[in-house]
JSON list of C-alpha atoms in Angstrom, two decimals:
[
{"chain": "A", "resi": 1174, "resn": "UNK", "atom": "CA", "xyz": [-6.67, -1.38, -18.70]},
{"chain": "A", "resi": 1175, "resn": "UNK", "atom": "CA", "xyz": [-7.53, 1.34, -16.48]},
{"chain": "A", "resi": 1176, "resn": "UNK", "atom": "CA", "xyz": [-10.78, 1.93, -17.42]},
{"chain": "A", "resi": 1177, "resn": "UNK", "atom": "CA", "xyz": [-12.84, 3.97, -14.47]},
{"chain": "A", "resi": 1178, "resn": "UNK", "atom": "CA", "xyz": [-16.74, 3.87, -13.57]},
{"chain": "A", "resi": 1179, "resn": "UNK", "atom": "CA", "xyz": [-18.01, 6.99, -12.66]},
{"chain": "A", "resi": 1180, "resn": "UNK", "atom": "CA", "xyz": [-21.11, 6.68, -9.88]},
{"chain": "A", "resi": 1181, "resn": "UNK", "atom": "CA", "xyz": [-22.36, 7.97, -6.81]},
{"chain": "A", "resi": 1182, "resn": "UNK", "atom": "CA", "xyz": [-22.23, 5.86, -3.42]},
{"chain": "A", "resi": 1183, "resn": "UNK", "atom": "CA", "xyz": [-24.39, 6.80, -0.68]},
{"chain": "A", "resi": 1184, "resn": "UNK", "atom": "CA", "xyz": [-22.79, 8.98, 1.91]},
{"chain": "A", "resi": 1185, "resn": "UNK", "atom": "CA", "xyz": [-23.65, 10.17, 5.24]},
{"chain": "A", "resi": 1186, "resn": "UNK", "atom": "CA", "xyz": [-24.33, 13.82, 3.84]},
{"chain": "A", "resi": 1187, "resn": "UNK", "atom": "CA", "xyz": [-26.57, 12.62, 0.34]},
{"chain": "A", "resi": 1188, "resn": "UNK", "atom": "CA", "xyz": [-24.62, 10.99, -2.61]},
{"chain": "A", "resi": 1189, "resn": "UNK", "atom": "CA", "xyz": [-20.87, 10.81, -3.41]},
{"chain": "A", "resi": 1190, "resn": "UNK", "atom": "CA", "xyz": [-19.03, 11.49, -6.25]},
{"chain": "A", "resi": 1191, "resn": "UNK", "atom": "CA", "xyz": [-16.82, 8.61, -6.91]},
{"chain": "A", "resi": 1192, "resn": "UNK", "atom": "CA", "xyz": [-14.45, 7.11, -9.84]},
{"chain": "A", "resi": 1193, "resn": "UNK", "atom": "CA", "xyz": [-14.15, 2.90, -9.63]},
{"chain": "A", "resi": 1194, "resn": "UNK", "atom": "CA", "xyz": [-11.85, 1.04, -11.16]},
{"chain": "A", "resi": 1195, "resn": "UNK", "atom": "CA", "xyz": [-13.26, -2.80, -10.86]},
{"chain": "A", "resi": 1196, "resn": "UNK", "atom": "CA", "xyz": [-9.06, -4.24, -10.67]},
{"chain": "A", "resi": 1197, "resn": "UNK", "atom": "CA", "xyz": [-8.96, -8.24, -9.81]},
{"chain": "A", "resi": 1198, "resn": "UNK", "atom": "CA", "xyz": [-11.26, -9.48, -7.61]},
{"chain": "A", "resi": 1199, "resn": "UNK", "atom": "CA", "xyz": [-8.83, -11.80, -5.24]},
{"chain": "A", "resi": 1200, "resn": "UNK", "atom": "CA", "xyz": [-6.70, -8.51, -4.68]},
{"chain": "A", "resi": 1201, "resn": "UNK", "atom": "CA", "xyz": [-7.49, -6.37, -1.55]},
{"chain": "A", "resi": 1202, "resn": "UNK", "atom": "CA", "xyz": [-9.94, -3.09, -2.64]},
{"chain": "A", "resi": 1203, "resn": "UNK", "atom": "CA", "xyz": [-8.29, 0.17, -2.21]},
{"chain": "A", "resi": 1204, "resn": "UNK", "atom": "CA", "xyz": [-10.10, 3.36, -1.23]},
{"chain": "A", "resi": 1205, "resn": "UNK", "atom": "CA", "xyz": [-8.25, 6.72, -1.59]},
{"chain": "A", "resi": 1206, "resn": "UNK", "atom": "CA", "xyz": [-8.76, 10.45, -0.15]},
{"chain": "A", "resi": 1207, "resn": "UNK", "atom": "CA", "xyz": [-8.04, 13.65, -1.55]},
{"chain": "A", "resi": 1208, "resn": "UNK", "atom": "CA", "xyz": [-6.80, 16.66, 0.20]},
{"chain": "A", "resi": 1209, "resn": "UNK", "atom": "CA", "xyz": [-8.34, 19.44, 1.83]},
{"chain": "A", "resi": 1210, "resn": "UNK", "atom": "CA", "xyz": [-11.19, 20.66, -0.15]},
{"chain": "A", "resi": 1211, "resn": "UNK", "atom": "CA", "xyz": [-10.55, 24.03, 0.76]},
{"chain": "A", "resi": 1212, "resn": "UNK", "atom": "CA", "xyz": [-7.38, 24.66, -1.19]},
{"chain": "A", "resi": 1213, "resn": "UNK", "atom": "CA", "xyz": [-8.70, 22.92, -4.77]},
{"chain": "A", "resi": 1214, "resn": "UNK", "atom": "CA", "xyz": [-8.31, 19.01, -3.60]},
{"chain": "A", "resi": 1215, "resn": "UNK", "atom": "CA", "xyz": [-10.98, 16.54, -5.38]},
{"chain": "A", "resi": 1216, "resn": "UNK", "atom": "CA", "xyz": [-10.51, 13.26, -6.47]},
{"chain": "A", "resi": 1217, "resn": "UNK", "atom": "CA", "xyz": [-8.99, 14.49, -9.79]},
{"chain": "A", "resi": 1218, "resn": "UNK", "atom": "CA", "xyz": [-5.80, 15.82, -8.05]},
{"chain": "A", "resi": 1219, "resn": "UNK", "atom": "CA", "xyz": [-2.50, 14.61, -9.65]},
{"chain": "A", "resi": 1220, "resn": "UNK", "atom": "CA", "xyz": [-0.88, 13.12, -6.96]},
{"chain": "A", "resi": 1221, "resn": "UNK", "atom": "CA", "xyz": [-4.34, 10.86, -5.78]},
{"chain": "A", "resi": 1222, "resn": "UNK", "atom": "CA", "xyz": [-4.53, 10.29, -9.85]},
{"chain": "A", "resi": 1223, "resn": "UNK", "atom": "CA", "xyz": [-0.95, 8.69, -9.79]},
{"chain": "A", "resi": 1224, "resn": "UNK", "atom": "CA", "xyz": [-2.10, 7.10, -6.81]},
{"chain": "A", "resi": 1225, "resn": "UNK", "atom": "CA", "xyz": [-4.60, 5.29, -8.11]},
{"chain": "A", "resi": 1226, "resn": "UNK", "atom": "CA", "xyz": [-2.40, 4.25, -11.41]},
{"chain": "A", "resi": 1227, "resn": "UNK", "atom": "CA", "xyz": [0.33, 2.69, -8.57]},
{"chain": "A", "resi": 1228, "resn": "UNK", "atom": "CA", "xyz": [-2.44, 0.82, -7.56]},
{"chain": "A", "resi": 1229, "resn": "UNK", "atom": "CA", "xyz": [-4.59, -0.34, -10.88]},
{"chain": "A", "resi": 1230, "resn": "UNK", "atom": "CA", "xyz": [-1.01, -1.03, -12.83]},
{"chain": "A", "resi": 1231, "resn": "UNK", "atom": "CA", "xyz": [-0.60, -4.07, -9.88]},
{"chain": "A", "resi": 1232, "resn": "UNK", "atom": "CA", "xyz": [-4.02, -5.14, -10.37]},
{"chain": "A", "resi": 1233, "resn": "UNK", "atom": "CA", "xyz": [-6.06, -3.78, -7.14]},
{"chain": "A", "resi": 1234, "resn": "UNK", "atom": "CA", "xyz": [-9.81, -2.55, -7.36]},
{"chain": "A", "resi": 1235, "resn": "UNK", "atom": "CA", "xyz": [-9.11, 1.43, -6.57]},
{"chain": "A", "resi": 1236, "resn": "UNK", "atom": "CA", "xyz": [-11.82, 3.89, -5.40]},
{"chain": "A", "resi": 1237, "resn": "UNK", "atom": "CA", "xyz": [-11.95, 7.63, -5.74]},
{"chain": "A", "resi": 1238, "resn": "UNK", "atom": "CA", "xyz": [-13.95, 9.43, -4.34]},
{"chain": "A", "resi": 1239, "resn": "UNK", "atom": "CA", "xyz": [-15.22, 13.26, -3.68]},
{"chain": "A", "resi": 1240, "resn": "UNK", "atom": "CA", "xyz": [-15.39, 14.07, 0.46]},
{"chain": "A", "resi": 1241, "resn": "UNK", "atom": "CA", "xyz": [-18.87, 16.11, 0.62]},
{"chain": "A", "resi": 1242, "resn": "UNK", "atom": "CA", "xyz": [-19.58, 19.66, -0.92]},
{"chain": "A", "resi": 1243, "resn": "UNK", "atom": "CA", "xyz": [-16.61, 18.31, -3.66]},
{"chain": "A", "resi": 1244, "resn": "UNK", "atom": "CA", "xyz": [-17.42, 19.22, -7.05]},
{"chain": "A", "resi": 1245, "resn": "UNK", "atom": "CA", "xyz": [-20.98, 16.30, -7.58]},
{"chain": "A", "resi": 1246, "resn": "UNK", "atom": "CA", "xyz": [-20.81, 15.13, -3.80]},
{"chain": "A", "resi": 1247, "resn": "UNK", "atom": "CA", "xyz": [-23.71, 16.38, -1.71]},
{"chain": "A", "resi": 1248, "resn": "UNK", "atom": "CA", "xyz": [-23.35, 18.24, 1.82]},
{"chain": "A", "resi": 1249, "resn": "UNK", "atom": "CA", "xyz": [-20.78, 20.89, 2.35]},
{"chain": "A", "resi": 1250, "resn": "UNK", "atom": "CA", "xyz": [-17.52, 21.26, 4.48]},
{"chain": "A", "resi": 1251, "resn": "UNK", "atom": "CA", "xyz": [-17.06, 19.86, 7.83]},
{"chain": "A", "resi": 1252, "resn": "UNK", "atom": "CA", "xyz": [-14.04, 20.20, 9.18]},
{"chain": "A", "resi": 1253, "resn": "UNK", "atom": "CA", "xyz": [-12.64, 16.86, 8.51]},
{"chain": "A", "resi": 1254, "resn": "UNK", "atom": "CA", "xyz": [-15.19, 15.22, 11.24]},
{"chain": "A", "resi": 1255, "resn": "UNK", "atom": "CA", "xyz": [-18.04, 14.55, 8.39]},
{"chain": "A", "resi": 1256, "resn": "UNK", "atom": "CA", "xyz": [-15.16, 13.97, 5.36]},
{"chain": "A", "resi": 1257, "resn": "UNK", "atom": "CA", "xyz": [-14.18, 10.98, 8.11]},
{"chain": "A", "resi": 1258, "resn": "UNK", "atom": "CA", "xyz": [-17.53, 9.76, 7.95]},
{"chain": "A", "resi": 1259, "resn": "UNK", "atom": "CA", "xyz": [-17.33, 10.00, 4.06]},
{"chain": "A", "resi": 1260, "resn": "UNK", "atom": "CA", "xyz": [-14.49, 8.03, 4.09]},
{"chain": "A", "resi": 1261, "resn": "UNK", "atom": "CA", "xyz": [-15.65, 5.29, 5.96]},
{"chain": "A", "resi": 1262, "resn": "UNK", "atom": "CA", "xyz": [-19.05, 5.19, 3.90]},
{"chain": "A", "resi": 1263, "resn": "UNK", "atom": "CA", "xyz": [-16.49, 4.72, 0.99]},
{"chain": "A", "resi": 1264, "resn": "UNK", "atom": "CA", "xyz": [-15.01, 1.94, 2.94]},
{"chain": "A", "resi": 1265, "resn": "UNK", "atom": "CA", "xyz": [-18.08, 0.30, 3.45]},
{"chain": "A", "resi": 1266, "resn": "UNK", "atom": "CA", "xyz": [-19.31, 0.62, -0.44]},
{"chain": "A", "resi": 1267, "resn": "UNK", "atom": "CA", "xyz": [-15.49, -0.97, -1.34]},
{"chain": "A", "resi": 1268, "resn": "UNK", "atom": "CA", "xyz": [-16.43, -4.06, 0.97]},
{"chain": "A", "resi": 1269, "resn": "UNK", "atom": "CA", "xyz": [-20.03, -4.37, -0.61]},
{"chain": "A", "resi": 1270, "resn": "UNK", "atom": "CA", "xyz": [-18.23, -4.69, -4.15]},
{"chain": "A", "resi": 1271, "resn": "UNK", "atom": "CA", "xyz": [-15.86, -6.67, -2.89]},
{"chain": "A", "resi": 1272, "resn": "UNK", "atom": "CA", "xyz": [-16.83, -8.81, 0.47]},
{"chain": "A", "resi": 1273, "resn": "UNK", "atom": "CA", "xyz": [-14.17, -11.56, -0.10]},
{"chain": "A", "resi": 1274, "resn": "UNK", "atom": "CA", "xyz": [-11.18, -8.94, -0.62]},
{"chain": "A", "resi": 1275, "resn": "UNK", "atom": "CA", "xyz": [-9.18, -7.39, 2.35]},
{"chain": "A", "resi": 1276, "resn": "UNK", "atom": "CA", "xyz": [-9.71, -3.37, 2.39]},
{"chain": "A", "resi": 1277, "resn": "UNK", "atom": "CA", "xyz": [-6.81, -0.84, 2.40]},
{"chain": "A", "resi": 1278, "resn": "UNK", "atom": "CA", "xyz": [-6.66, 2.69, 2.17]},
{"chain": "A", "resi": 1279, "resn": "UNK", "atom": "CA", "xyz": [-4.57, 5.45, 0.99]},
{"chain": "A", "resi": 1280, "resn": "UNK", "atom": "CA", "xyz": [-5.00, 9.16, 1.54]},
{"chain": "A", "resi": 1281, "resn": "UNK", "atom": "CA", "xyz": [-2.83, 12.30, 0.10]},
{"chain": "A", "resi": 1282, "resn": "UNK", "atom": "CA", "xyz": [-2.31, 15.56, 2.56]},
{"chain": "A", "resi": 1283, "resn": "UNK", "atom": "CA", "xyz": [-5.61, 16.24, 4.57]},
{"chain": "A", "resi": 1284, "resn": "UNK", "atom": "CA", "xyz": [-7.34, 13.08, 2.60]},
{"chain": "A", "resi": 1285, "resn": "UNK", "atom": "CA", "xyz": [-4.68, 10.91, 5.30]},
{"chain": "A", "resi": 1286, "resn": "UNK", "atom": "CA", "xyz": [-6.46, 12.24, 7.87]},
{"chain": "A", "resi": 1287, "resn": "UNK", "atom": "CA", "xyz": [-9.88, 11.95, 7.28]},
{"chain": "A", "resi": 1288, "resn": "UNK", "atom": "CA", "xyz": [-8.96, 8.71, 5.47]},
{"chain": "A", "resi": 1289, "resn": "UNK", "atom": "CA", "xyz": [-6.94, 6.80, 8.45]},
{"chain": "A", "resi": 1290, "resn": "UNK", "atom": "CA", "xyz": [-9.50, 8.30, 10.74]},
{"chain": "A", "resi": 1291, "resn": "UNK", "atom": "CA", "xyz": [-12.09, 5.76, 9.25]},
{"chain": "A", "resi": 1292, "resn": "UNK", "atom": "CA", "xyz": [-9.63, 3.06, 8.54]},
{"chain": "A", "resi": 1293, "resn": "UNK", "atom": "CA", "xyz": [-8.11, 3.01, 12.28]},
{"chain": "A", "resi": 1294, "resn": "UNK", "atom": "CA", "xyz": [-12.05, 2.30, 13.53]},
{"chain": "A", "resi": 1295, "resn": "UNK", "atom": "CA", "xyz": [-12.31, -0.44, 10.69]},
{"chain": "A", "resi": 1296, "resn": "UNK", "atom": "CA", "xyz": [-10.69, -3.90, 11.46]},
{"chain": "A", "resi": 1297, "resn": "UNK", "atom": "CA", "xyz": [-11.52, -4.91, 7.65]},
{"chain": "A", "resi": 1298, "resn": "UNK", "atom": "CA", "xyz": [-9.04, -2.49, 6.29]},
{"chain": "A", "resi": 1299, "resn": "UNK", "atom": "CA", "xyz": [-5.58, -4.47, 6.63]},
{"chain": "A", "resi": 1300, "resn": "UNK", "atom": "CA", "xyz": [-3.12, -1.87, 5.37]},
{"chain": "A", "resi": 1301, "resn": "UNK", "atom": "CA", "xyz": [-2.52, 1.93, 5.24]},
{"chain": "A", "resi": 1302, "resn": "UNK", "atom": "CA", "xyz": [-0.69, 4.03, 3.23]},
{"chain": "A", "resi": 1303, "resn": "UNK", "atom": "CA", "xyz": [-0.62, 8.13, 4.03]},
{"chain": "A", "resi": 1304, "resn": "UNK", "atom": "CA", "xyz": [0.88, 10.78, 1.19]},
{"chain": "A", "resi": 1305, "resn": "UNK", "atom": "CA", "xyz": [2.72, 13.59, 2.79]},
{"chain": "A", "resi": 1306, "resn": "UNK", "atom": "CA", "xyz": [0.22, 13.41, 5.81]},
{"chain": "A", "resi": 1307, "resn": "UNK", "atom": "CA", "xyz": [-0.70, 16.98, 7.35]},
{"chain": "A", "resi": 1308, "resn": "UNK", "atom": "CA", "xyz": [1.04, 16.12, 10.96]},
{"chain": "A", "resi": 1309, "resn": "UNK", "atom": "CA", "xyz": [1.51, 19.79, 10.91]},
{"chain": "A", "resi": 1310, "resn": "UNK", "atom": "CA", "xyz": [-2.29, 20.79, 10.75]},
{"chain": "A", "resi": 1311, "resn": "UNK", "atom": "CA", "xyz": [-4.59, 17.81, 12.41]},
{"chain": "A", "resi": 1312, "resn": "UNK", "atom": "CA", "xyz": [-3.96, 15.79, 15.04]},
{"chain": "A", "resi": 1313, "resn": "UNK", "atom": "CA", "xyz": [-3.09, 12.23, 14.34]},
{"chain": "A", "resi": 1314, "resn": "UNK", "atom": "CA", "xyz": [-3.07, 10.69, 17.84]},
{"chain": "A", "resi": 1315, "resn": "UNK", "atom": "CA", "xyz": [-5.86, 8.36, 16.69]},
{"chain": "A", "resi": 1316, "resn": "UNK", "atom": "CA", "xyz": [-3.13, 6.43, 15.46]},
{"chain": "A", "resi": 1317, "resn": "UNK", "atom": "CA", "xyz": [-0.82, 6.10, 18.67]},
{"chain": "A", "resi": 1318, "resn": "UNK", "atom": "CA", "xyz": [-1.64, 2.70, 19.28]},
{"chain": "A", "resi": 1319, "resn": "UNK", "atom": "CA", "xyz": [-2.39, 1.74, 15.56]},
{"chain": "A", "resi": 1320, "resn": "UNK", "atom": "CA", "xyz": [-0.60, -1.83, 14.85]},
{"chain": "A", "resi": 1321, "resn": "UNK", "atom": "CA", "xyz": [-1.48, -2.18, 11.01]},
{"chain": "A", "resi": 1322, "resn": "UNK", "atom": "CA", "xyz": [1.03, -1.65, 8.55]},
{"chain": "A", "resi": 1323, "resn": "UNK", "atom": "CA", "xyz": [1.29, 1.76, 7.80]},
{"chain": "A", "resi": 1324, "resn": "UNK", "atom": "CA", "xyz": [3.21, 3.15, 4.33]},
{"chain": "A", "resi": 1325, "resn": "UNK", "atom": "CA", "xyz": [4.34, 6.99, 4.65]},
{"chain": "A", "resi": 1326, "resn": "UNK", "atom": "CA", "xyz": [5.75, 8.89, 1.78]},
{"chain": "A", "resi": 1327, "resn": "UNK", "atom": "CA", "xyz": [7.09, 12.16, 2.69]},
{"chain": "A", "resi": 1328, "resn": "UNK", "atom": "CA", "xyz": [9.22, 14.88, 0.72]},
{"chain": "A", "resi": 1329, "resn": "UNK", "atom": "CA", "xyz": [12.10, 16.17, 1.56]},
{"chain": "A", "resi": 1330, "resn": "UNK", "atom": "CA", "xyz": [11.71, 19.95, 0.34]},
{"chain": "A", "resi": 1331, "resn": "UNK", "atom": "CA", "xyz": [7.47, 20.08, 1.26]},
{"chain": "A", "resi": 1332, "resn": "UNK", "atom": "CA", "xyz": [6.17, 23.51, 1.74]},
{"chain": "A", "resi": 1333, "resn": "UNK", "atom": "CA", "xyz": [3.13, 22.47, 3.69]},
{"chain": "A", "resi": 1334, "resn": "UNK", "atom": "CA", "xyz": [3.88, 19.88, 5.59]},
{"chain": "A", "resi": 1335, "resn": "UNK", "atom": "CA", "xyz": [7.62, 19.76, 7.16]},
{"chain": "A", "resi": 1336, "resn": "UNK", "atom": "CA", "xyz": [9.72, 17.35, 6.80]},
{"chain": "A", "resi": 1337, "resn": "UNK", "atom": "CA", "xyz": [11.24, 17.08, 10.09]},
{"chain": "A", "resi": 1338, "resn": "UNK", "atom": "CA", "xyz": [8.18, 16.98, 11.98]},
{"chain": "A", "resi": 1339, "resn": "UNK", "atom": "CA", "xyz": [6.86, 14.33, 9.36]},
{"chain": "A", "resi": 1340, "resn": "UNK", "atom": "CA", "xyz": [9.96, 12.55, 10.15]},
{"chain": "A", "resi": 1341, "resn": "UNK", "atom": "CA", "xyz": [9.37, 12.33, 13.85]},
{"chain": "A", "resi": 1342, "resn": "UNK", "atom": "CA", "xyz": [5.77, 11.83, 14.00]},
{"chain": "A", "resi": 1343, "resn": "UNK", "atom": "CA", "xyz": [6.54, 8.22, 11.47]},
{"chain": "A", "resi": 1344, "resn": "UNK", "atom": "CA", "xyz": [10.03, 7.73, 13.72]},
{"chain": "A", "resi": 1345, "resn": "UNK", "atom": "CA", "xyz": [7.20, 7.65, 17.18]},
{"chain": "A", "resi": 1346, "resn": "UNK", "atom": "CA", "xyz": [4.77, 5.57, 15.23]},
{"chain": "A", "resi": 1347, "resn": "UNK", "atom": "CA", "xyz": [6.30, 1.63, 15.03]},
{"chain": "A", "resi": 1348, "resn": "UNK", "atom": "CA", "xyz": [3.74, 0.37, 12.60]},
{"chain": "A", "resi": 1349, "resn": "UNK", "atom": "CA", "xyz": [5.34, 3.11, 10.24]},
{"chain": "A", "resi": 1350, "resn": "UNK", "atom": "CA", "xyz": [7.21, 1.97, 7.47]},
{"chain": "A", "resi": 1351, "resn": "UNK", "atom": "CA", "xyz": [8.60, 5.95, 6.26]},
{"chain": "A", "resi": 1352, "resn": "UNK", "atom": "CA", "xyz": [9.95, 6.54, 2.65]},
{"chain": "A", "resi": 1353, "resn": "UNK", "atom": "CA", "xyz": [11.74, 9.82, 1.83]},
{"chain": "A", "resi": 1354, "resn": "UNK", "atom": "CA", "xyz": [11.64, 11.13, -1.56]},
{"chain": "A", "resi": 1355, "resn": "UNK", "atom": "CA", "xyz": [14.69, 13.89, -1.75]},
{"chain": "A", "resi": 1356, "resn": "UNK", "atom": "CA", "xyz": [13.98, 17.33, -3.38]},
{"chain": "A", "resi": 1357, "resn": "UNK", "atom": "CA", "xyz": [10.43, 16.44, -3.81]},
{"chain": "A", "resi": 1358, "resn": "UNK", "atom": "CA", "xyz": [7.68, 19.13, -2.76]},
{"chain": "A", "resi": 1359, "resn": "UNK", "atom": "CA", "xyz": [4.27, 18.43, -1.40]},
{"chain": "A", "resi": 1360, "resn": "UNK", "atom": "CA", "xyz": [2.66, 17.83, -4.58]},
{"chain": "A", "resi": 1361, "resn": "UNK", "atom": "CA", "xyz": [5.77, 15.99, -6.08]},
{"chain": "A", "resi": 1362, "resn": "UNK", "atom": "CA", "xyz": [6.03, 17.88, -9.48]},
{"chain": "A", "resi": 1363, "resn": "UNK", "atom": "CA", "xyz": [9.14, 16.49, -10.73]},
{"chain": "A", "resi": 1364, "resn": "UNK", "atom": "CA", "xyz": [8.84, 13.35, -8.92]},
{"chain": "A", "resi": 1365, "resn": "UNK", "atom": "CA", "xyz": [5.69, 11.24, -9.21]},
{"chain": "A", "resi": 1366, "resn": "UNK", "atom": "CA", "xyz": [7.32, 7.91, -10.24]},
{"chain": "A", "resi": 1367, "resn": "UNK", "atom": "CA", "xyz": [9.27, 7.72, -7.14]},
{"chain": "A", "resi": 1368, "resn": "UNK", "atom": "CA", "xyz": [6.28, 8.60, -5.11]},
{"chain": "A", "resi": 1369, "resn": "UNK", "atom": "CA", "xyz": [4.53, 5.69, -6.77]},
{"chain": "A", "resi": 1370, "resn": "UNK", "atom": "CA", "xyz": [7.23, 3.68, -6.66]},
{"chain": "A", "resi": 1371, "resn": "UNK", "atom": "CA", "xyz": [7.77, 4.51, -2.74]},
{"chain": "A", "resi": 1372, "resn": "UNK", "atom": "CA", "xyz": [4.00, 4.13, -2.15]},
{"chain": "A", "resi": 1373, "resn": "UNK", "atom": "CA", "xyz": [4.25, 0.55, -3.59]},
{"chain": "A", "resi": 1374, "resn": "UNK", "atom": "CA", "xyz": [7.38, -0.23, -2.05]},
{"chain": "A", "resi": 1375, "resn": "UNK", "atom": "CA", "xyz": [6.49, -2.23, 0.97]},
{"chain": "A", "resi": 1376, "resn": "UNK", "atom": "CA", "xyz": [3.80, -5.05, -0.80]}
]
């Protein structure tokens, strides 16, 4: 049932390392971005994993991807600017696959900015959804005026991204629907069915 292709897709920097699951064709595509390449993130991370599953178990065509210098993914590390780029070349590869579906995208930790970066400058992306977004670490003013639906899961107890802050930044944002998962850290150890569950929650 969950059965993933893995390919390359071109990318602004060479090829990109990706993981496609083909889902129902009449559902909108989802892409999804990893965090920050720096610390360990590829597409293989847990929480973007679980992310995916949220997705595929309700039917939706997911992509995964690698941002570049990521494991197979050409190019190397560009301080979120190029991993944008990468993002919305994913975009654009989801749309060729899938040119009758709506396009939404989901990002975990740095992968929400990079990701919503290249959603926010594509009208065929319909919804958002952002994983304990780094408000703490990039700037997300892109978004001030953003009027598309926009899922946030944060957790309560993160270590890298604070919830308060977190809090305030969806609170300032009225597109924001915000879901709180209590005791969960940034990775949500103990807690991954409720971050599915919350990630899911407003469709």
């Amino acid at each position: 049932m969950h059965s993933h292709q893995p390919l390359f897709l071109p990318g602004p920097a060479g090829r990109l390392q990706a993981l496609y699951h083909q889902g129902d064709e009449h559902l909108p595509a989802v892409v999804i971005c990893h965090p920050h390449p720096q610390y360990g993130g590829t597409m293989r991370n847990k929480v973007v994993y679980w992310m995916a599953r949220a997705f595929e178990s309700q039917g939706h065509p997911v992509l995964r991807f690698n941002f570049r210098g990521v494991e197979q993914s050409d190019g190397i590390w560009d301080g979120g600017v190029g991993e944008a780029d990468d993002a919305a070349a994913a975009l654009e590869w989801m749309h060729g696959m899938h040119p009758e579906s709506s396009l939404w995208l989901a990002g975990f930790s740095f992968g929400c900015y990079a990701g919503l970066q290249a959603a926010h400058a594509d009208s065929r992306v319909e919804r958002m959804f952002a994983v304990a977004p780094a408000v703490n670490m990039w700037s997300f003013d892109f978004l001030d005026q953003e009027t598309r639906p926009l899922t946030v899961v944060a957790a309560t107890a993160d270590e890298i991204v604070p919830f308060d802050q977190l809090q305030q930044w969806g609170e300032s944002h009225p597109a924001v629907s915000f879901h709180t998962i209590t005791g969960a850290g940034h990775f949500f150890p103990a807690q991954m069915e409720a971050m599915m569950a919350a990630l899911i929650a407003d469709l």
